[in-house]
Short mmCIF file of C-alpha atoms in Angstrom, two decimals:
data_model
loop_
_atom_site.label_atom_id
_atom_site.label_comp_id
_atom_site.label_asym_id
_atom_site.label_seq_id
_atom_site.Cartn_x
_atom_site.Cartn_y
_atom_site.Cartn_z
CA MET A 318 -12.58 -6.83 -20.01
CA VAL A 319 -12.28 -7.28 -16.40
CA GLU A 320 -13.76 -4.33 -14.32
CA SER A 321 -11.89 -2.54 -11.74
CA THR A 322 -13.74 -0.39 -9.17
CA VAL A 323 -11.99 2.54 -7.18
CA LYS A 324 -12.67 4.23 -4.13
CA LEU A 325 -10.50 7.15 -3.05
CA SER A 326 -9.85 9.24 -0.21
CA MET A 327 -7.32 11.90 0.05
CA ALA A 328 -5.50 13.33 3.16
CA ASP A 329 -7.38 16.25 2.98
CA ASP A 330 -10.96 14.54 3.05
CA ASN A 331 -10.84 12.55 5.93
CA ALA A 332 -9.27 12.58 9.57
CA LEU A 333 -6.43 9.80 9.25
CA ASP A 334 -3.94 12.36 7.61
CA CYS A 335 -3.20 9.62 4.53
CA SER A 336 -4.47 8.87 1.56
CA TYR A 337 -6.24 5.88 0.45
CA ALA A 338 -7.80 3.85 -2.58
CA ILE A 339 -9.68 0.48 -2.69
CA VAL A 340 -9.08 -1.17 -6.02
CA GLU A 341 -12.10 -4.08 -6.32
CA LYS A 342 -11.77 -6.43 -9.07
CA CYS A 343 -13.69 -9.85 -9.50
CA GLY A 344 -14.83 -9.51 -5.95
CA ILE A 345 -11.40 -9.49 -4.45
CA GLY A 346 -10.12 -6.10 -3.17
CA VAL A 347 -6.72 -4.29 -2.18
CA ILE A 348 -6.23 -0.98 -0.24
CA LEU A 349 -3.37 1.58 -0.94
CA ILE A 350 -2.28 3.52 1.63
CA LEU A 351 -0.16 6.52 1.69
CA LYS A 352 1.11 8.37 4.97
CA HIS A 353 3.58 10.72 4.08
CA THR A 354 6.86 9.23 2.79
CA GLU A 355 5.17 5.63 3.28
CA CYS A 356 2.97 3.60 0.88
CA ALA A 357 1.76 -0.07 1.08
CA ILE A 358 -0.67 -2.41 -0.38
CA PHE A 359 -2.79 -4.77 1.64
CA ASP A 360 -5.71 -7.27 0.83
CA TRP A 361 -9.00 -5.16 1.88
CA ALA A 362 -10.82 -8.17 3.38
CA ASP A 363 -7.49 -9.04 5.53
CA LEU A 364 -7.05 -5.65 6.56
CA THR A 365 -10.59 -4.71 7.72
CA GLY A 366 -11.42 -8.13 8.83
CA PRO A 367 -11.13 -9.88 12.29
CA GLY A 368 -7.88 -11.78 12.99
CA ALA A 369 -4.22 -11.01 12.98
CA PHE A 370 -2.69 -7.86 11.25
CA PRO A 371 -2.10 -8.96 7.68
CA ARG A 372 1.21 -8.82 6.17
CA TYR A 373 1.26 -6.01 3.36
CA LEU A 374 1.56 -7.35 -0.20
CA LEU A 375 3.68 -4.24 -1.17
CA TYR A 376 5.77 -1.82 0.65
CA LYS A 377 7.45 0.95 -0.30
CA HIS A 378 10.08 3.97 1.32
CA TYR A 379 10.34 7.21 -0.42
CA PRO A 380 12.40 9.99 -0.11
CA ASN A 381 10.00 12.85 -0.29
CA ALA A 382 6.11 13.33 0.00
CA ALA A 383 5.92 14.48 -3.42
CA LEU A 384 7.47 11.04 -4.91
CA ALA A 385 5.25 9.14 -3.08
CA TYR A 386 2.18 11.03 -4.25
CA THR A 387 3.10 10.57 -7.84
CA ASP A 388 3.81 7.13 -7.50
CA PHE A 389 0.68 6.29 -5.37
CA LEU A 390 -1.34 7.16 -8.64
CA LYS A 391 0.68 5.14 -10.53
CA LEU A 392 0.45 2.07 -8.17
CA ILE A 393 -3.40 2.59 -8.30
CA GLY A 394 -3.37 2.64 -12.19
CA LYS A 395 -1.29 -1.13 -11.98
CA MET A 396 -3.94 -2.47 -9.77
CA CYS A 397 -6.64 -1.46 -11.75
CA LYS A 398 -4.67 -3.14 -14.66
CA LYS A 399 -3.50 -6.06 -12.92
CA HIS A 400 -4.97 -9.25 -14.00
CA PRO A 401 -7.24 -10.87 -11.25
CA ASP A 402 -5.25 -13.86 -11.09
CA SER A 403 -2.27 -11.85 -10.33
CA LYS A 404 -0.35 -12.22 -6.76
CA TYR A 405 -2.16 -8.60 -5.50
CA PHE A 406 -5.58 -10.29 -6.00
CA ARG A 407 -6.12 -14.38 -6.19
CA ASN A 408 -2.85 -15.73 -6.37
CA ARG A 409 -0.94 -14.12 -3.22
CA ILE A 410 2.76 -14.98 -2.96
CA ARG A 411 4.25 -14.96 0.31
CA GLU A 412 7.41 -12.89 0.14
CA ASP A 413 9.06 -9.82 1.47
CA ASN A 414 7.81 -7.23 -1.48
CA ARG A 415 9.42 -4.48 0.60
CA MET A 416 11.12 -1.71 -1.84
CA ALA A 417 13.28 1.69 -1.51
CA VAL A 418 12.84 4.91 -4.12
CA ASP A 419 15.68 6.78 -4.63
CA ARG A 420 15.10 10.23 -5.57
CA LEU A 421 15.12 9.68 -9.24
CA GLY A 422 12.41 7.11 -8.50
CA MET A 423 14.65 4.23 -9.02
CA GLU A 424 13.23 1.29 -6.91
CA HIS A 425 14.74 -1.89 -5.46
CA LEU A 426 14.17 -4.37 -3.20
CA LEU A 427 15.51 -4.14 0.14
CA SER A 428 18.65 -6.11 0.82
CA ASP A 429 19.24 -6.91 4.24
CA GLU A 430 21.80 -4.67 5.16
CA GLU A 431 19.47 -1.86 4.50
CA ARG A 432 16.42 -2.85 6.36
CA PRO A 433 17.91 -1.90 9.82
CA GLN A 434 17.81 2.01 8.48
CA TYR A 435 14.16 1.77 7.49
CA HIS A 436 13.20 0.03 10.40
CA ASP A 437 11.42 3.10 12.58
CA ARG A 438 9.66 4.58 9.44
CA LEU A 439 8.23 0.52 8.99
CA SER A 440 7.18 0.08 12.56
CA SER A 441 5.49 3.57 12.85
CA PHE A 442 3.32 2.93 9.43
CA LEU A 443 2.25 -0.22 10.71
CA GLN A 444 1.42 0.54 14.02
CA PHE A 445 -0.81 3.72 12.18
CA VAL A 446 -2.53 1.16 9.97
CA ALA A 447 -3.02 -1.33 12.50
CA ARG A 448 -4.68 1.68 15.16
CA HIS A 449 -7.05 2.62 12.48
CA ARG A 450 -7.64 -0.66 10.11
CA THR A 451 -11.43 -0.26 10.72
CA ASP A 452 -11.23 3.55 10.07
CA PHE A 453 -10.59 3.03 6.25
CA SER A 454 -14.22 3.24 5.16
CA PRO A 455 -15.23 1.83 1.54
CA GLU A 456 -17.79 4.94 1.73
CA VAL A 457 -14.82 7.33 0.50
CA SER A 458 -15.23 10.17 -1.79
CA PRO A 459 -15.62 9.85 -5.51
#
């Protein structure tokens, strides 16, 4: 059995107005960040370490905050279940893993034609994360 450790901070528990979870397994961590209707997964060390701003491993646009929150919780569980050799941990794949979720919860990879309609949302979220990249603390509420 591979052990996963989850540290979680919800928006109402922190000053960042977002929820985030750090999932660690075999010494490798990912951070899931949910802000309103946007959610992304980043490599924990790359996000909080020095150097260039890292690329997301997964990014999802949601039609509403309730659906985003529910999927955020599911994604935490999925990261716990992922094998340490998956693309989220040891064997990273260089891909633009960006998705849109519809009102029914169905998701699909964004097409080139859809990207412009989500540009402002992506830009705003990534600016937020870049501004606060050192504020995501592993010392979060249990």
